Amino acid sequence: MSDAWDEETDVVVLGYGGAGAAAAISAHDTGAKVVIVEKNQGGGNTRLATLTFLCPIKGQTAKKHIRALSFGTLEEETIDAFVQWSSKNVGFIRELGGETEVCPPGPTFPNLPGSEAMVRYRVKGKEGELGGESLWRLLSQNVEQRNIQVYWQTTAKRLLRFGDEIVGVETEHGGRRLKVRARRGIILSTGGFEYNEVMKRDYFSGYPIYSFGHGGNQGDGLKLAQDVGAELWHMKALAAPLGYKFPGYDAAFIMWMSAHGFIIVDQQGRRFCNETGLEKYSMWMEVARFDMGGLRFSRIPSYLIFDERTRLSGPITRAGHGANRGYKWSDDNSEEIRRGWIVSGRDAEELACGLGMDSAPQLGKTLTAYQKSCRTGKDKEFGRSEETLVEFRGRLYGVPLWPCLLNTQGGPKRNARGQILDVWGSPIKRLYGAGELGSIWGFLYQSGGNLGECLASGRMAGHHAASETPLA
Ligand SMILES: Cc1cc2nc3c(=O)[nH]c(=O)nc-3n(C[C@H](O)[C@H](O)[C@H](O)COP(=O)(O)OP(=O)(O)OC[C@H]3O[C@@H](n4cnc5c(N)ncnc54)[C@H](O)[C@@H]3O)c2cc1C
């Protein structure tokens, strides 16, 4: 350890999104002096989110449900701690001066036991505020009101150890290195690894997989934690709907249909799922299957195919969240056809050729079978419900579909106090984690679960880090 510190404080928070803000507020209110280190402008994916946060009803029912969603990836005391802290999320927002309202429906998986305890809320926003902006405004205002120092455009590069304790961090700003000493603790809240291609290839089945969110989330926190011996967990867990990816835009656009006249096909033009019955966050599971015949991911990309009526019924995406929320998609999708993002064809053959699909005749056969299902009201193979079987009319349209991340969940494993654990299961002294980096969501994802966890795990980590005995 170097004794040449540039700055000294009680608690250092690395990454200023929802989890970092909640951690900083909580550490400050527990009595600590706090410094935040942020690589970009702050807000991360929190500011770009849709809007909902989970605040479960405290008790055994919520625990049962989270246990069921985890498929064995969580220990009981972690579930207990999560329910204990997250069930107070609404109270926390009110303490900060925010107003909340319930966002029905609550549960994402109503068929799993205990789902009735899953209740989602949002922070009421001002006119014109999009998605996570109302939550972010509230959190960042509270950080400002507490005069918490934020080092903007400053990247955490390395955690600094003395003996078996983490005592500080080396950061970089404009090519200049700065060492910040943390007398009580450090909280890692640098978000996910949505823009780290190497990690995505290594940990996920299926590639490429794009992202809707913030380009700053490159998995830095994983490296920082691994460097000091942290155990990783939940690396293959993710929430990823399907979306579109176009040249000139780093982030993807989410697929969102305002009419039922559409199907999804693989590269050979075959349907493979009940398109209108897909669970949004797990859509990636439908396309991540490796085709052992063709030795490739034959559903990455898949293709969204729709007709003239669907085109005219509204945008095939939903604006208002994600990194592309400034883009104004045309109401009838015509601008995106003009740009060449949506391909059009007189018939299946022309469309398949335009899209570069493997088999033009097969798409024709698939559409004929689909039209027949619409007329009989029965989708024998994939069980699509009768009211969603809407016959195609007029010109055809198509666009490649990719799995696209709302969030990654993997990262350093933390215990029920938010401490990051080493590979032997012992806490790495004075090192805490919060938010999407090393999230508790180890398998199925409950909507609102990440922002709910940011608020809960941030507060928990902030409180415990601030309560550490200070270094001499
Ligand atoms: C389009 C979209 C919609 C979503 N909607 C919802 C929703 O409605 N409900 C929900 O619960 N979840 C939603 N999510 C997921 C949720 O937004 C995120 O999981 C959550 O905001 C993560 O918060 P965080 O604080 O952990 O990380 P972030 O908010 O992403 O913040 C991490 C911060 O760390 C900074 N950072 C990274 N590396 C470093 C470094 N080396 N040094 C310093 N700083 C660093 C980044 O710049 C960033 O500001 C959505 C995500 C997306 C993309």
mmCIF file of C-alpha atoms and ligand atoms in Angstrom, residues 14-20 37-40 42-46 48-53 154-156 189-191 212-214 216-217 220 224 321-322 405-407 434-437 445 448-452 454, ligand 1:
data_model
loop_
_atom_site.group_PDB
_atom_site.id
_atom_site.type_symbol
_atom_site.label_atom_id
_atom_site.label_comp_id
_atom_site.label_asym_id
_atom_site.label_seq_id
_atom_site.Cartn_x
_atom_site.Cartn_y
_atom_site.Cartn_z
ATOM 1 C CA LEU A 14 -17.520 3.266 -7.007
ATOM 2 C CA GLY A 15 -20.161 3.825 -9.711
ATOM 3 C CA TYR A 16 -22.941 6.399 -9.445
ATOM 4 C CA GLY A 17 -26.128 4.744 -10.639
ATOM 5 C CA GLY A 18 -29.137 3.848 -8.502
ATOM 6 C CA ALA A 19 -27.223 1.475 -6.246
ATOM 7 C CA GLY A 20 -24.305 3.875 -5.785
ATOM 8 C CA VAL A 37 -16.206 7.916 -8.072
ATOM 9 C CA GLU A 38 -18.060 7.880 -11.412
ATOM 10 C CA LYS A 39 -16.586 6.982 -14.794
ATOM 11 C CA ASN A 40 -19.073 8.982 -16.893
ATOM 12 C CA GLY A 42 -23.697 9.269 -13.592
ATOM 13 C CA GLY A 43 -27.133 7.698 -13.741
ATOM 14 C CA GLY A 44 -25.950 4.574 -15.609
ATOM 15 C CA ASN A 45 -28.757 2.260 -16.583
ATOM 16 C CA THR A 46 -30.843 3.566 -13.692
ATOM 17 C CA LEU A 48 -32.405 4.887 -18.739
ATOM 18 C CA ALA A 49 -34.641 2.278 -17.093
ATOM 19 C CA THR A 50 -38.313 1.801 -17.813
ATOM 20 C CA LEU A 51 -39.493 2.919 -14.401
ATOM 21 C CA THR A 52 -40.600 0.208 -12.000
ATOM 22 C CA PHE A 53 -39.002 -0.898 -8.759
ATOM 23 C CA THR A 154 -13.114 9.316 -13.023
ATOM 24 C CA THR A 155 -12.578 5.587 -13.436
ATOM 25 C CA ALA A 156 -11.891 3.204 -10.587
ATOM 26 C CA SER A 189 -21.685 -0.478 -7.615
ATOM 27 C CA THR A 190 -20.397 -0.181 -11.172
ATOM 28 C CA GLY A 191 -23.356 -1.905 -12.849
ATOM 29 C CA PHE A 212 -30.589 -1.454 -24.639
ATOM 30 C CA GLY A 213 -28.643 0.415 -22.009
ATOM 31 C CA HIS A 214 -25.669 2.486 -21.078
ATOM 32 C CA GLY A 216 -20.313 2.726 -19.687
ATOM 33 C CA ASN A 217 -21.236 -0.645 -18.204
ATOM 34 C CA ASP A 220 -15.128 -2.977 -14.626
ATOM 35 C CA LEU A 224 -11.768 -4.898 -9.691
ATOM 36 C CA HIS A 321 -36.328 4.144 -22.209
ATOM 37 C CA GLY A 322 -32.887 2.842 -23.095
ATOM 38 C CA LEU A 405 -29.841 -7.087 -22.593
ATOM 39 C CA LEU A 406 -31.789 -5.054 -20.114
ATOM 40 C CA ASN A 407 -29.307 -6.240 -17.555
ATOM 41 C CA ALA A 434 -24.579 -3.311 -4.466
ATOM 42 C CA GLY A 435 -26.914 -3.228 -7.434
ATOM 43 C CA GLU A 436 -26.738 -5.082 -10.731
ATOM 44 C CA LEU A 437 -23.056 -5.982 -10.261
ATOM 45 C CA TYR A 445 -35.998 -12.281 -13.202
ATOM 46 C CA GLY A 448 -38.648 -4.188 -11.130
ATOM 47 C CA GLY A 449 -36.199 -6.491 -9.380
ATOM 48 C CA ASN A 450 -33.046 -4.655 -10.364
ATOM 49 C CA LEU A 451 -34.108 -1.162 -9.333
ATOM 50 C CA GLY A 452 -35.683 -2.666 -6.219
ATOM 51 C CA CYS A 454 -30.394 -1.096 -6.181
HETATM 52 C C1 LIG B 1 -33.775 0.060 -21.100
HETATM 53 C C2 LIG B 1 -33.722 -0.493 -19.714
HETATM 54 C C3 LIG B 1 -34.890 -0.547 -18.963
HETATM 55 C C4 LIG B 1 -34.860 -1.072 -17.666
HETATM 56 N N1 LIG B 1 -36.004 -1.031 -16.911
HETATM 57 C C5 LIG B 1 -35.966 -1.460 -15.629
HETATM 58 C C6 LIG B 1 -37.124 -1.335 -14.785
HETATM 59 O O1 LIG B 1 -38.163 -0.785 -15.156
HETATM 60 N N2 LIG B 1 -37.027 -1.845 -13.519
HETATM 61 C C7 LIG B 1 -35.884 -2.445 -13.042
HETATM 62 O O2 LIG B 1 -35.862 -2.884 -11.898
HETATM 63 N N3 LIG B 1 -34.776 -2.521 -13.809
HETATM 64 C C8 LIG B 1 -34.782 -2.040 -15.072
HETATM 65 N N4 LIG B 1 -33.651 -2.102 -15.839
HETATM 66 C C9 LIG B 1 -32.406 -2.576 -15.211
HETATM 67 C C10 LIG B 1 -31.884 -1.493 -14.252
HETATM 68 O O3 LIG B 1 -32.007 -0.233 -14.870
HETATM 69 C C11 LIG B 1 -30.437 -1.731 -13.868
HETATM 70 O O4 LIG B 1 -30.236 -3.056 -13.460
HETATM 71 C C12 LIG B 1 -30.036 -0.810 -12.714
HETATM 72 O O5 LIG B 1 -30.318 0.530 -13.046
HETATM 73 C C13 LIG B 1 -28.574 -0.982 -12.377
HETATM 74 O O6 LIG B 1 -28.239 -0.015 -11.415
HETATM 75 P P1 LIG B 1 -26.767 0.043 -10.861
HETATM 76 O O7 LIG B 1 -26.723 1.215 -9.948
HETATM 77 O O8 LIG B 1 -26.349 -1.264 -10.353
HETATM 78 O O9 LIG B 1 -25.896 0.337 -12.165
HETATM 79 P P2 LIG B 1 -26.015 1.583 -13.165
HETATM 80 O O10 LIG B 1 -27.219 2.408 -12.918
HETATM 81 O O11 LIG B 1 -25.841 1.059 -14.529
HETATM 82 O O12 LIG B 1 -24.775 2.480 -12.741
HETATM 83 C C14 LIG B 1 -23.451 2.010 -12.822
HETATM 84 C C15 LIG B 1 -22.544 3.217 -12.912
HETATM 85 O O13 LIG B 1 -21.197 2.790 -12.698
HETATM 86 C C16 LIG B 1 -20.360 3.542 -13.547
HETATM 87 N N5 LIG B 1 -19.084 2.829 -13.710
HETATM 88 C C17 LIG B 1 -18.846 1.712 -14.454
HETATM 89 N N6 LIG B 1 -17.548 1.358 -14.338
HETATM 90 C C18 LIG B 1 -16.969 2.257 -13.518
HETATM 91 C C19 LIG B 1 -15.642 2.430 -13.013
HETATM 92 N N7 LIG B 1 -14.626 1.618 -13.343
HETATM 93 N N8 LIG B 1 -15.395 3.480 -12.192
HETATM 94 C C20 LIG B 1 -16.372 4.348 -11.839
HETATM 95 N N9 LIG B 1 -17.642 4.240 -12.293
HETATM 96 C C21 LIG B 1 -17.935 3.185 -13.116
HETATM 97 C C22 LIG B 1 -21.163 3.684 -14.836
HETATM 98 O O14 LIG B 1 -20.714 4.767 -15.611
HETATM 99 C C23 LIG B 1 -22.583 3.896 -14.283
HETATM 100 O O15 LIG B 1 -22.890 5.266 -14.119
HETATM 101 C C24 LIG B 1 -33.642 -1.581 -17.136
HETATM 102 C C25 LIG B 1 -32.472 -1.528 -17.888
HETATM 103 C C26 LIG B 1 -32.495 -0.976 -19.174
HETATM 104 C C27 LIG B 1 -31.225 -0.901 -19.959
#
